[in-house]
Amino acid sequence: MIRDSRLSSVLHGLLHMIGAGEPVTSEQLARAMATNPVVVRRVMAGLREQGLVRSEKGHAGGWTLARDPTDITLAEIYRAVGEPTIVAMGHRSENPGCLVEQAVNDALGDTFREVEALFLKRLGAVTLDVLAKDFKRRLAKHKQSLEDQIHAIK
Amino acid sequence: MIRDSRLSSVLHGLLHMIGAGEPVTSEQLARAMATNPVVVRRVMAGLREQGLVRSEKGHAGGWTLARDPTDITLAEIYRAVGEPTIVAMGHRSENPGCLVEQAVNDALGDTFREVEALFLKRLGAVTLDVLAKDFKRRLAKHKQSLEDQIHAIK
DNA sequence: GTATCATGTAACTTCATACGTTACATGATC
DNA sequence: GATCATGTAACGTATGAAGTTACATGATAC
């Protein structure tokens, strides 16, 4: 099954925007995400409609975060990218007259709903800010590791 | 996103087999599931390899359950149909050098894994037998409802 | 023993949809 | 008005489940 990477993709872009401190162009985001500027605009358009980001045209234009990262949950971003399908499985038929199919759909449907609820709950518990801080930790660690290597050479 | 319906599909087939008490042909299963006999054989082949069902050729041939329904969990069936993708979302890249991508992948990856674990846990807690009993309850209720309608007419 | 019935399987088509790409319009800034 | 950026339509590409056709294999009935 092909997996939808819009959420992953847009989070990547948003973290880059937080790090930049100035408008980031679709071109720059596309390079960072190894994709196409049009794809970036397409997915960012959803975030703009929800008021999560702003876009400016012309010189020094590009994308900026419109709200405080401590206030944006991943759940909100998930909704803004169009609520992609969470569970990759489904029923054969949604309106079955067959009682066997009803029994199957009910049993699986309950599980699907539970799983989706857990997914949304977890996303709702994480803010963009948390991801940004995690990134900074990684960056600091990476820097330290490089410095250690330099010392080892001296 | 198109959803994989093999698990739903095969459960439907298995319940029909339990109800039948004699070998059920791919043709019959296909009719019940509104699909094609070849599709039925394809998905049932996985169950046969895991020893969950048997197939017989020739006259009075077809598919039969090979084990006690009280002993077969939905998790086992899920594995037998080839462990279809559970979460419909994924990362852009699995081996990122980019630290931003690592932070995103870790955060989302944890959630994905949690969700998958819950899914398997729920499937592991339900046996085929439970579904079959649920179906019988529905059948009895349906029958009662029809009888009530007959009485109302009299 | 052969006609029939059923599975086994390869090869192909179909379909949905995320993603990629091209092209051009619109608007902002220098 | 030249340039830079977004906005968007239109079309192409790739993937994988599902559907379909065709034929081989094996078991049973007669």
Short mmCIF file of C-alpha atoms (C1' of nucleotides) in Angstrom, two decimals, chain A residues 91-94 96 98 100-101 104-105, chain B residues 5-17 24-44 47 63 81, chain D residues 18-20:
data_model
loop_
_atom_site.label_atom_id
_atom_site.label_comp_id
_atom_site.label_asym_id
_atom_site.label_seq_id
_atom_site.Cartn_x
_atom_site.Cartn_y
_atom_site.Cartn_z
CA HIS A 91 -14.78 -2.87 4.46
CA ARG A 92 -15.82 -4.37 1.17
CA SER A 93 -19.18 -2.67 1.32
CA GLU A 94 -20.37 0.07 3.63
CA PRO A 96 -24.41 -4.37 3.58
CA CYS A 98 -25.83 -9.35 4.43
CA VAL A 100 -22.46 -11.79 7.93
CA GLU A 101 -21.02 -8.62 6.50
CA VAL A 104 -17.64 -8.35 10.26
CA ASN A 105 -18.00 -4.63 9.66
CA SER B 5 -10.32 -4.93 2.10
CA ARG B 6 -8.65 -8.32 2.14
CA LEU B 7 -9.06 -8.83 5.89
CA SER B 8 -12.72 -7.81 5.83
CA SER B 9 -13.20 -9.91 2.76
CA VAL B 10 -11.63 -13.06 4.14
CA LEU B 11 -13.51 -12.81 7.43
CA HIS B 12 -16.72 -12.68 5.49
CA GLY B 13 -15.70 -15.82 3.64
CA LEU B 14 -14.68 -17.66 6.80
CA LEU B 15 -18.01 -16.96 8.50
CA HIS B 16 -19.81 -18.34 5.48
CA MET B 17 -17.65 -21.45 5.70
CA VAL B 24 -17.67 -24.12 0.06
CA THR B 25 -16.47 -23.41 -3.46
CA SER B 26 -14.63 -20.24 -4.49
CA GLU B 27 -17.60 -19.61 -6.75
CA GLN B 28 -20.03 -19.59 -3.84
CA LEU B 29 -17.75 -17.43 -1.72
CA ALA B 30 -17.27 -15.02 -4.59
CA ARG B 31 -21.04 -14.65 -4.99
CA ALA B 32 -21.49 -13.99 -1.28
CA MET B 33 -18.70 -11.45 -1.30
CA ALA B 34 -19.64 -9.85 -4.62
CA THR B 35 -16.28 -10.51 -6.17
CA ASN B 36 -14.41 -12.95 -8.39
CA PRO B 37 -13.51 -16.61 -7.66
CA VAL B 38 -9.88 -15.94 -8.54
CA VAL B 39 -9.72 -13.16 -5.99
CA VAL B 40 -11.14 -15.55 -3.40
CA ARG B 41 -8.52 -18.21 -4.17
CA ARG B 42 -5.77 -15.60 -4.08
CA VAL B 43 -6.63 -14.39 -0.61
CA MET B 44 -7.54 -17.85 0.73
CA LEU B 47 -4.78 -18.84 4.94
CA TRP B 63 -12.78 -24.65 1.19
CA VAL B 81 -3.57 -12.43 4.41
"C1'" DA D 18 -8.93 -5.72 -7.25
"C1'" DG D 19 -10.96 -7.64 -11.42
"C1'" DT D 20 -10.56 -10.68 -15.49
#
